[in-house]
Tab-separated table of C-alpha atoms and ligand atoms in Angstrom:
chain	number	residue	atom	x	y	z
A	1	MET	CA	-17.494	-343.076	68.737
A	2	THR	CA	-18.768	-346.008	70.550
A	3	THR	CA	-17.545	-349.932	70.046
A	4	ASP	CA	-20.033	-351.300	71.133
A	5	GLY	CA	-21.156	-352.905	67.944
A	6	PRO	CA	-18.516	-355.755	66.952
A	7	THR	CA	-19.351	-354.024	62.981
A	8	TYR	CA	-15.759	-351.649	63.160
A	9	GLY	CA	-13.373	-353.583	61.122
A	10	PHE	CA	-9.346	-353.172	63.209
A	11	ASP	CA	-7.827	-350.618	61.091
A	12	THR	CA	-10.883	-348.647	62.895
A	13	LEU	CA	-10.801	-349.792	66.412
A	14	GLN	CA	-7.313	-349.461	66.318
A	15	ILE	CA	-7.549	-345.982	66.070
A	16	HIS	CA	-11.037	-345.107	67.464
A	17	ALA	CA	-12.277	-347.830	70.328
A	18	GLY	CA	-12.303	-346.168	74.352
A	19	ALA	CA	-11.830	-342.918	72.893
A	20	ARG	CA	-14.088	-340.405	72.393
A	21	PRO	CA	-14.287	-335.824	71.543
A	22	ASP	CA	-12.951	-334.687	75.196
A	23	PRO	CA	-16.223	-333.344	76.688
A	24	ALA	CA	-14.418	-330.601	78.825
A	25	THR	CA	-12.559	-329.047	76.222
A	26	GLY	CA	-13.811	-331.197	72.753
A	27	ALA	CA	-9.734	-332.285	71.452
A	28	ARG	CA	-10.274	-335.115	68.975
A	29	GLN	CA	-6.816	-336.239	70.409
A	30	THR	CA	-7.048	-337.999	73.674
A	31	PRO	CA	-5.785	-335.334	75.854
A	32	ILE	CA	-2.765	-336.658	78.568
A	33	TYR	CA	-4.453	-336.163	82.086
A	34	GLN	CA	-1.526	-335.167	83.954
A	35	THR	CA	-3.713	-335.263	87.508
A	36	THR	CA	-3.355	-336.919	90.501
A	37	ALA	CA	-6.401	-336.770	92.110
A	38	TYR	CA	-10.588	-335.898	90.749
A	39	VAL	CA	-12.516	-333.882	92.812
A	40	PHE	CA	-15.823	-335.394	94.045
A	41	ARG	CA	-19.233	-333.795	93.465
A	42	ASP	CA	-19.906	-334.245	97.058
A	43	ALA	CA	-19.632	-336.628	99.801
A	44	GLU	CA	-21.982	-338.719	98.583
A	45	HIS	CA	-20.534	-338.975	94.940
A	46	ALA	CA	-17.355	-339.950	96.930
A	47	ALA	CA	-18.467	-342.422	99.361
A	48	ALA	CA	-19.882	-344.482	96.616
A	49	LEU	CA	-17.086	-344.178	94.618
A	50	PHE	CA	-14.966	-345.917	97.089
A	51	ASN	CA	-17.834	-347.825	97.975
A	52	LEU	CA	-17.862	-349.336	93.956
A	53	GLN	CA	-20.965	-348.603	93.995
A	54	GLU	CA	-20.636	-346.207	91.269
A	55	VAL	CA	-17.669	-346.418	88.851
A	56	GLY	CA	-15.450	-342.762	88.248
A	57	PHE	CA	-12.047	-341.633	88.845
A	58	ILE	CA	-10.637	-341.368	92.573
A	59	TYR	CA	-6.599	-341.314	91.994
A	60	SER	CA	-4.308	-341.888	89.408
A	61	ARG	CA	-2.606	-345.053	91.294
A	62	LEU	CA	-5.986	-346.910	90.413
A	63	THR	CA	-7.609	-345.153	87.414
A	64	ASN	CA	-6.970	-342.421	85.087
A	65	PRO	CA	-8.815	-341.321	81.668
A	66	THR	CA	-5.962	-341.743	79.930
A	67	ILE	CA	-5.367	-344.996	81.034
A	68	ALA	CA	-8.582	-345.840	80.634
A	69	VAL	CA	-8.790	-345.053	76.733
A	70	LEU	CA	-6.086	-347.105	75.926
A	71	GLN	CA	-6.826	-349.907	78.503
A	72	GLU	CA	-10.781	-350.232	76.422
A	73	ARG	CA	-8.841	-350.128	73.393
A	74	ILE	CA	-6.819	-352.961	73.814
A	75	ALA	CA	-9.362	-354.962	75.053
A	76	THR	CA	-11.694	-354.311	72.196
A	77	LEU	CA	-8.606	-354.971	70.021
A	78	GLU	CA	-8.310	-358.743	71.808
A	79	GLY	CA	-11.902	-359.274	71.842
A	80	GLY	CA	-12.227	-359.177	75.476
A	81	VAL	CA	-14.474	-357.008	78.356
A	82	GLY	CA	-12.172	-355.192	80.013
A	83	ALA	CA	-8.197	-354.643	81.015
A	84	VAL	CA	-6.271	-353.317	83.683
A	85	CYS	CA	-3.082	-351.290	82.007
A	86	CYS	CA	0.052	-351.628	84.357
A	87	SER	CA	3.804	-349.885	84.324
A	88	SER	CA	5.500	-352.657	82.376
A	89	GLY	CA	5.031	-356.335	81.046
A	90	HIS	CA	6.200	-358.089	84.128
A	91	ALA	CA	3.993	-356.266	86.297
A	92	ALA	CA	1.261	-357.168	84.261
A	93	GLN	CA	2.247	-360.498	84.129
A	94	ILE	CA	1.762	-360.238	88.793
A	95	MET	CA	-1.186	-358.700	88.177
A	96	ALA	CA	-2.833	-361.180	86.132
A	97	LEU	CA	-1.450	-363.890	88.430
A	98	PHE	CA	-2.582	-362.369	91.762
A	99	PRO	CA	-6.264	-362.677	92.300
A	100	LEU	CA	-5.893	-366.613	90.955
A	101	MET	CA	-2.539	-367.316	93.311
A	102	GLN	CA	-2.400	-367.741	97.145
A	103	PRO	CA	0.344	-369.081	98.846
A	104	GLY	CA	1.291	-372.659	97.585
A	105	MET	CA	-0.124	-372.535	94.180
A	106	ASN	CA	1.771	-372.726	90.916
A	107	VAL	CA	1.051	-372.266	87.228
A	108	VAL	CA	2.253	-374.525	84.862
A	109	ALA	CA	4.514	-372.721	82.589
A	110	SER	CA	5.232	-373.089	79.053
A	111	THR	CA	9.043	-373.531	78.492
A	112	ARG	CA	9.346	-371.513	75.581
A	113	LEU	CA	9.041	-367.890	76.917
A	114	TYR	CA	10.485	-365.101	77.508
A	115	GLY	CA	13.508	-365.307	79.315
A	116	GLY	CA	12.205	-362.507	82.104
A	117	THR	CA	9.412	-364.490	82.343
A	118	VAL	CA	11.419	-366.922	82.799
A	119	THR	CA	12.925	-365.796	85.645
A	120	GLN	CA	10.079	-363.960	87.209
A	121	PHE	CA	8.300	-367.525	87.693
A	122	SER	CA	11.319	-370.090	88.186
A	123	GLN	CA	12.834	-367.502	91.200
A	124	THR	CA	10.784	-364.372	92.131
A	125	ILE	CA	7.318	-365.546	92.622
A	126	LYS	CA	8.469	-367.988	94.915
A	127	ARG	CA	8.721	-365.067	97.222
A	128	PHE	CA	4.970	-364.934	97.305
A	129	GLY	CA	4.649	-368.433	97.915
A	130	TRP	CA	3.582	-369.129	94.565
A	131	SER	CA	5.872	-371.653	91.702
A	132	ALA	CA	5.409	-372.547	87.981
A	133	THR	CA	5.960	-375.701	86.585
A	134	PHE	CA	6.960	-375.834	83.557
A	135	VAL	CA	6.727	-378.115	79.992
A	136	ASP	CA	7.278	-378.338	76.759
A	137	PHE	CA	3.234	-377.154	75.332
A	138	ASP	CA	4.248	-379.487	71.966
A	139	ASP	CA	3.850	-382.887	74.983
A	140	LEU	CA	-0.239	-382.082	75.405
A	141	ASP	CA	-0.018	-385.192	77.742
A	142	ALA	CA	2.527	-383.356	79.705
A	143	VAL	CA	0.833	-380.426	80.144
A	144	LYS	CA	-2.057	-382.211	81.488
A	145	ALA	CA	0.327	-384.037	84.067
A	146	ALA	CA	1.704	-381.206	85.671
A	147	ILE	CA	-2.296	-379.389	86.254
A	148	ASP	CA	-2.418	-381.066	90.276
A	149	ASP	CA	-4.730	-379.637	92.441
A	150	ASN	CA	-2.638	-376.781	93.794
A	151	THR	CA	-2.697	-375.541	89.845
A	152	ARG	CA	-4.698	-371.878	89.291
A	153	ALA	CA	-3.231	-370.779	85.782
A	154	VAL	CA	-1.802	-372.101	82.723
A	155	PHE	CA	0.442	-369.595	81.026
A	156	CYS	CA	2.003	-369.609	77.541
A	157	GLU	CA	3.012	-367.043	74.735
A	158	SER	CA	1.468	-367.157	71.792
A	159	ILE	CA	4.212	-366.906	69.268
A	160	ALA	CA	6.884	-367.710	71.837
A	161	ASN	CA	10.002	-365.248	72.330
A	162	PRO	CA	12.578	-365.830	71.152
A	163	GLY	CA	10.846	-366.638	67.468
A	164	GLY	CA	10.061	-369.469	65.752
A	165	TYR	CA	8.067	-371.128	68.132
A	166	ILE	CA	3.798	-370.999	67.662
A	167	THR	CA	1.371	-372.664	71.053
A	168	ASP	CA	-1.447	-374.297	69.842
A	169	LEU	CA	-3.362	-372.375	71.489
A	170	ASP	CA	-6.927	-374.353	70.826
A	171	ALA	CA	-5.434	-377.871	72.293
A	172	VAL	CA	-4.191	-375.916	75.755
A	173	GLY	CA	-6.896	-374.064	75.933
A	174	LYS	CA	-9.174	-377.551	75.934
A	175	ILE	CA	-6.534	-378.524	78.580
A	176	ALA	CA	-7.179	-375.883	81.043
A	177	ASN	CA	-10.659	-375.164	80.242
A	178	ASP	CA	-11.443	-379.010	80.456
A	179	ALA	CA	-9.291	-378.547	84.670
A	180	GLY	CA	-11.535	-375.857	85.150
A	181	LEU	CA	-8.349	-373.691	85.082
A	182	PRO	CA	-8.236	-370.206	82.978
A	183	LEU	CA	-5.126	-370.235	80.157
A	184	VAL	CA	-3.376	-366.497	80.501
A	185	VAL	CA	-1.285	-366.100	76.995
A	186	ASP	CA	1.049	-363.671	76.341
A	187	ASN	CA	0.232	-362.000	73.152
A	188	THR	CA	3.006	-359.795	73.111
A	189	SER	CA	4.898	-361.057	69.814
A	190	ALA	CA	2.408	-361.182	68.075
A	191	THR	CA	0.048	-358.307	68.771
A	192	PRO	CA	-3.923	-358.709	68.522
A	193	TYR	CA	-2.850	-357.937	65.083
A	194	LEU	CA	-1.823	-361.212	64.241
A	195	CYS	CA	-3.101	-363.153	67.023
A	196	ARG	CA	-5.947	-363.507	68.752
A	197	PRO	CA	-6.181	-366.020	71.894
A	198	ILE	CA	-9.043	-365.096	73.360
A	199	GLU	CA	-10.671	-367.196	70.379
A	200	HIS	CA	-8.954	-369.827	71.102
A	201	GLY	CA	-9.465	-370.267	74.034
A	202	ALA	CA	-7.783	-368.169	76.271
A	203	THR	CA	-9.151	-366.211	79.180
A	204	LEU	CA	-6.553	-363.661	80.061
A	205	VAL	CA	-4.082	-362.257	77.515
A	206	VAL	CA	-1.233	-360.271	78.726
A	207	HIS	CA	1.454	-357.793	77.109
A	208	SER	CA	4.578	-356.054	77.258
A	209	THR	CA	2.906	-352.635	75.844
A	210	THR	CA	6.719	-351.794	75.815
A	211	LYS	CA	6.683	-353.889	72.501
A	212	TYR	CA	4.953	-353.572	69.478
A	213	LEU	CA	1.796	-352.055	71.064
A	214	THR	CA	3.617	-348.896	71.270
A	215	GLY	CA	6.116	-349.601	68.509
A	216	ASN	CA	8.349	-346.751	68.845
A	217	GLY	CA	10.816	-347.880	72.377
A	218	THR	CA	9.909	-344.871	74.315
A	219	VAL	CA	8.183	-346.545	77.093
A	220	THR	CA	7.445	-349.726	78.971
A	221	GLY	CA	4.037	-350.465	79.430
A	222	GLY	CA	1.703	-353.542	80.454
A	223	CYS	CA	-1.808	-355.210	79.930
A	224	VAL	CA	-3.871	-357.624	81.435
A	225	VAL	CA	-7.060	-358.545	79.165
A	226	ASP	CA	-10.238	-360.603	80.631
A	227	THR	CA	-12.313	-361.981	78.311
A	228	GLY	CA	-15.035	-361.939	80.931
A	229	THR	CA	-16.652	-365.577	80.463
A	230	PHE	CA	-14.833	-367.377	82.788
A	231	ASP	CA	-16.562	-368.743	86.063
A	232	TRP	CA	-15.059	-368.268	88.546
A	233	SER	CA	-17.453	-369.329	90.754
A	234	ALA	CA	-17.723	-372.410	89.647
A	235	SER	CA	-15.106	-374.275	91.915
A	236	ASP	CA	-13.631	-373.288	95.693
A	237	LYS	CA	-10.597	-371.883	93.227
A	238	PHE	CA	-10.720	-368.274	93.397
A	239	PRO	CA	-11.622	-366.988	96.052
A	240	SER	CA	-10.447	-364.082	96.097
A	241	LEU	CA	-13.104	-363.160	92.489
A	242	SER	CA	-16.010	-365.633	94.367
A	243	GLN	CA	-15.826	-365.098	98.153
A	244	PRO	CA	-16.505	-361.880	100.355
A	245	GLU	CA	-13.094	-360.004	100.423
A	246	PRO	CA	-12.643	-358.225	103.870
A	247	ALA	CA	-11.190	-355.199	102.598
A	248	TYR	CA	-14.095	-354.233	100.534
A	249	HIS	CA	-16.696	-355.026	103.455
A	250	GLY	CA	-17.577	-358.472	102.106
A	251	LEU	CA	-18.307	-357.563	98.655
A	252	LYS	CA	-18.218	-360.686	96.168
A	253	PHE	CA	-16.591	-359.183	93.002
A	254	HIS	CA	-18.072	-362.288	90.717
A	255	GLU	CA	-21.382	-362.098	92.646
A	256	THR	CA	-21.655	-357.639	92.464
A	257	PHE	CA	-19.898	-357.403	88.521
A	258	GLY	CA	-20.183	-360.330	87.181
A	259	PRO	CA	-18.343	-360.474	83.757
A	260	LEU	CA	-16.235	-357.132	84.930
A	261	ALA	CA	-15.548	-359.384	88.195
A	262	TYR	CA	-11.505	-359.593	87.201
A	263	THR	CA	-11.247	-356.548	85.313
A	264	PHE	CA	-12.283	-354.591	88.629
A	265	HIS	CA	-10.409	-356.832	90.890
A	266	GLY	CA	-7.747	-355.549	89.059
A	267	ILE	CA	-8.247	-352.294	89.550
A	268	ALA	CA	-9.442	-352.018	92.810
A	269	ILE	CA	-7.621	-354.365	94.761
A	270	GLY	CA	-4.614	-354.820	92.111
A	271	LEU	CA	-3.715	-351.961	91.289
A	272	ARG	CA	-4.728	-350.061	94.791
A	273	ASP	CA	-2.517	-352.708	96.608
A	274	LEU	CA	0.308	-353.471	94.231
A	275	GLY	CA	0.330	-350.019	92.984
A	276	MET	CA	2.290	-351.153	89.801
A	277	THR	CA	0.674	-348.446	87.811
A	278	MET	CA	1.167	-347.077	84.127
A	279	ASN	CA	1.919	-342.911	84.165
A	280	PRO	CA	-0.314	-341.432	81.899
A	281	GLN	CA	1.831	-340.061	79.825
A	282	ALA	CA	2.771	-343.641	78.694
A	283	ALA	CA	-0.786	-344.334	77.777
A	284	HIS	CA	-0.311	-341.406	75.195
A	285	TYR	CA	2.761	-343.398	73.660
A	286	THR	CA	1.338	-346.661	73.518
A	287	LEU	CA	-2.066	-345.168	72.257
A	288	MET	CA	-0.178	-343.155	69.592
A	289	GLY	CA	1.253	-346.199	68.348
A	290	ILE	CA	-1.661	-348.486	68.624
A	291	GLU	CA	-3.267	-346.547	66.160
A	292	THR	CA	-0.935	-347.509	63.175
A	293	LEU	CA	0.027	-351.655	64.658
A	294	SER	CA	-2.109	-353.051	61.883
A	295	LEU	CA	0.079	-351.762	59.010
A	296	ARG	CA	2.905	-351.676	61.189
A	297	MET	CA	2.725	-354.959	61.791
A	298	GLN	CA	2.311	-356.041	58.261
A	299	ARG	CA	5.326	-354.178	56.816
A	300	HIS	CA	7.274	-356.433	59.989
A	301	VAL	CA	6.078	-359.666	58.426
A	302	GLU	CA	6.143	-358.779	55.285
A	303	ASN	CA	10.236	-357.742	55.700
A	304	ALA	CA	10.717	-360.822	57.960
A	305	GLU	CA	9.806	-363.101	55.503
A	306	LYS	CA	12.084	-361.532	53.477
A	307	ILE	CA	14.756	-361.279	55.320
A	308	ALA	CA	14.027	-364.975	57.034
A	309	ALA	CA	13.774	-366.399	53.663
A	310	TRP	CA	17.550	-364.467	52.347
A	311	LEU	CA	19.081	-365.398	55.795
A	312	GLU	CA	17.963	-369.531	55.106
A	313	ASN	CA	19.430	-369.785	52.194
A	314	ASP	CA	23.033	-367.852	53.503
A	315	PRO	CA	25.801	-370.451	52.970
A	316	ARG	CA	27.817	-368.077	56.126
A	317	ILE	CA	23.971	-369.358	58.039
A	318	ASP	CA	23.662	-372.432	60.014
A	319	PHE	CA	19.821	-372.176	60.718
A	320	VAL	CA	16.959	-369.467	60.828
A	321	THR	CA	14.046	-370.828	63.213
A	322	TYR	CA	11.582	-368.267	61.919
A	323	ALA	CA	7.690	-370.082	62.018
A	324	GLY	CA	6.788	-367.902	58.463
A	325	LEU	CA	9.406	-369.715	56.501
A	326	PRO	CA	7.590	-372.577	55.076
A	327	SER	CA	10.505	-375.020	56.137
A	328	SER	CA	9.438	-374.568	59.794
A	329	PRO	CA	7.963	-376.993	61.497
A	330	TYR	CA	5.182	-374.679	62.790
A	331	SER	CA	4.318	-373.027	59.564
A	332	ASP	CA	0.748	-375.106	59.385
A	333	ARG	CA	0.138	-373.723	63.379
A	334	MET	CA	0.901	-370.959	62.033
A	335	LYS	CA	-2.488	-370.915	59.054
A	336	THR	CA	-4.782	-371.534	61.835
A	337	ILE	CA	-3.061	-369.538	64.723
A	338	CYS	CA	-1.799	-366.253	63.270
A	339	PRO	CA	-2.530	-366.608	59.651
A	340	LYS	CA	-1.704	-363.439	58.506
A	341	GLY	CA	2.022	-363.255	59.663
A	342	ALA	CA	4.475	-365.207	62.064
A	343	GLY	CA	5.597	-361.968	63.770
A	344	ALA	CA	9.109	-361.050	63.069
A	345	LEU	CA	11.190	-362.331	65.830
A	346	PHE	CA	13.401	-365.195	65.384
A	347	THR	CA	16.737	-366.605	65.793
A	348	VAL	CA	19.966	-367.280	63.593
A	349	GLY	CA	22.159	-369.449	64.074
A	350	VAL	CA	26.033	-368.436	62.547
A	351	LYS	CA	28.718	-370.475	61.037
A	352	GLY	CA	31.593	-369.111	63.063
A	353	GLY	CA	30.601	-369.301	66.505
A	354	TYR	CA	30.730	-367.061	69.464
A	355	ASP	CA	33.204	-364.638	67.945
A	356	ALA	CA	31.525	-364.375	64.491
A	357	CYS	CA	28.479	-363.506	66.432
A	358	VAL	CA	30.240	-360.477	68.430
A	359	LYS	CA	32.132	-359.405	64.994
A	360	LEU	CA	28.531	-359.429	63.296
A	361	VAL	CA	26.446	-357.220	66.512
A	362	ASN	CA	29.887	-355.215	66.314
A	363	THR	CA	29.839	-354.493	62.189
A	364	LEU	CA	26.120	-354.159	61.662
A	365	GLU	CA	24.823	-350.254	60.744
A	366	ILE	CA	21.634	-350.127	60.778
A	367	PHE	CA	20.409	-352.747	63.592
A	368	SER	CA	21.446	-351.869	66.972
A	369	HIS	CA	22.496	-353.969	69.359
A	370	VAL	CA	19.973	-353.314	72.512
A	371	ALA	CA	18.031	-355.893	74.970
A	372	ASN	CA	14.579	-354.650	73.069
A	373	LEU	CA	12.328	-356.290	70.916
A	374	GLY	CA	9.033	-354.944	68.540
A	375	ASP	CA	10.654	-351.669	67.646
A	376	ALA	CA	10.558	-350.312	64.458
A	377	ARG	CA	14.015	-349.972	64.565
A	378	SER	CA	15.903	-353.332	63.811
A	379	LEU	CA	17.414	-354.879	66.622
A	380	ILE	CA	19.455	-357.630	66.940
A	381	ILE	CA	20.791	-359.603	70.624
A	382	HIS	CA	23.809	-361.904	71.190
A	383	ALA	CA	22.688	-363.307	74.236
A	384	ALA	CA	25.188	-365.989	75.084
A	385	SER	CA	27.519	-362.491	75.328
A	386	THR	CA	24.619	-360.162	76.937
A	387	THR	CA	21.236	-361.311	78.504
A	388	HIS	CA	22.562	-364.719	78.956
A	389	ARG	CA	26.043	-364.613	80.100
A	390	GLN	CA	25.770	-366.041	83.254
A	391	LEU	CA	25.184	-369.098	82.057
A	392	THR	CA	26.839	-372.509	81.898
A	393	PRO	CA	27.043	-373.711	77.855
A	394	ASP	CA	24.624	-375.934	78.541
A	395	GLN	CA	22.033	-373.726	79.777
A	396	GLN	CA	23.013	-371.353	76.710
A	397	GLU	CA	22.086	-374.121	74.892
A	398	ALA	CA	18.516	-374.957	76.163
A	399	ALA	CA	17.567	-371.347	76.946
A	400	GLY	CA	17.937	-371.191	72.573
A	401	ALA	CA	20.933	-368.959	73.455
A	402	ALA	CA	23.620	-370.827	72.632
A	403	PRO	CA	27.071	-368.699	71.310
A	404	ASN	CA	26.409	-369.450	67.683
A	405	VAL	CA	22.827	-367.714	68.196
A	406	VAL	CA	21.739	-363.749	67.382
A	407	ARG	CA	18.391	-362.663	68.320
A	408	ILE	CA	16.957	-360.521	65.588
A	409	SER	CA	13.765	-358.269	65.644
A	410	ILE	CA	13.230	-356.707	61.936
A	411	GLY	CA	11.953	-353.738	61.719
A	412	ILE	CA	9.811	-351.282	59.419
A	413	GLU	CA	12.792	-349.984	57.241
A	414	ASP	CA	13.440	-351.175	53.452
A	415	ALA	CA	13.970	-354.980	53.503
A	416	ASP	CA	16.935	-354.268	51.046
A	417	ASP	CA	18.662	-351.835	53.442
A	418	LEU	CA	18.090	-354.252	55.767
A	419	ILE	CA	19.761	-357.493	53.836
A	420	ASP	CA	22.599	-355.019	52.450
A	421	ASP	CA	24.005	-354.124	56.205
A	422	LEU	CA	23.538	-358.241	57.460
A	423	ASP	CA	25.362	-358.741	54.150
A	424	ARG	CA	28.020	-356.463	54.702
A	425	ALA	CA	28.444	-357.467	58.619
A	426	LEU	CA	28.269	-361.395	57.570
A	427	ALA	CA	30.929	-360.893	55.423
A	428	ALA	CA	32.901	-359.383	58.238
A	429	ALA	CA	31.975	-361.736	60.309
A	430	CYS	CA	32.579	-364.342	58.469
A	431	GLY	CA	35.711	-363.801	56.381
B	1	LIG	C1	9.304	-358.003	76.676
B	1	LIG	C2	8.850	-359.085	76.918
B	1	LIG	C3	7.843	-359.167	78.798
B	1	LIG	C4	8.158	-357.831	79.286
B	1	LIG	O1	7.897	-356.809	79.254
B	1	LIG	P1	8.128	-355.686	80.389
B	1	LIG	O2	7.615	-354.180	78.939
B	1	LIG	O3	9.438	-355.954	79.628
B	1	LIG	O4	8.443	-355.548	81.309
B	1	LIG	C5	6.915	-359.913	79.348
B	1	LIG	N1	6.791	-360.967	77.609
B	1	LIG	C6	7.909	-360.783	76.901
B	1	LIG	C7	7.352	-361.788	75.821
B	1	LIG	C8	8.371	-359.735	76.577
B	1	LIG	O5	9.016	-359.118	74.811
């Protein structure tokens, strides 16, 4: 099917967007094109491909038919014009910033981010000469004040990891837009089923497809989606997209490719030279996962709402940070940003502190103690004794990983079984 018309609903598009019967065999399911290279029709065809005068397949570091289907599917579900898949969510973040940044430039980022992103932005990107300024995105004046002449992007998560916080994307999008900057939104925890950041002012959307999009904890992957609407030539801030590219005989990406400039740059420069390529097996697993995305997200949300409400009323629990609870300070924002639900990820404060949390994760049977989220299985992690154990107690507290806090990713099992599991383990943990 073609996906040109916006007439199809989400459930249809999650199965069909980007996919057609295989032209060679008629295979109905998208084949895994397990090939490194593609034979050119003739020398002229090869030259046209290498000059970017014709779109086609050259080498699987850049493009692959299985991955192309996934790119088109995610772009369609997000309402973008194009997407570039890569090897992980973290790769997607570097790929997203790469066309925008240069040494000395900065990104203004929310303080509420996935822990690995905080490390990537506060430490690793410095090696490229980039930097991040972290601010509280609820303080819109602070966001405005943090933007300076060297800012090239504004970055946040829609429903922020580890849950319980929803970003006012419309307000932040307006600030970015007024400053002539793209808003980049990590939509991993929400997925396009619960939130479509482009409708709230985002220019670019990034994903860790490792999580809900694949949905079964099998492969890592990432994706960068572009709206195609940002005017890269409106200022001199984005020379990689607006100025002649020496690696392509002076071609100007924005002038030549219009709305597809950013996506083509991601493939022709980003994947070609950084090489953070997704493999076709991973694309296959993620395509399988996306076919049931809406059904899974409905169940994730339904279960998370039930379990968060049960936990909130349990005397062994101090607090539950789930934006889907009526008691959450973000429940109003949820109604505009992600009206179908606040996802399935939240933190829980356990009375009894560190020792009770350790006993809890040791005693649970259905919940797995792992450093992952967004799986069909329910997962739990005690950050203070694992991912955040190198931090001081003060740093742990600031990161939402205090000794008495566990992060829970609710799966799609029977909610009653999950509640029974938590009830038994809390009894053991809290005595
Ligand atoms: C997991 C995650 C990432 C990183 O993705 P990987 O696929 O693990 O590299 C980035 N952002 C969020 C919100 C995540 O949950």
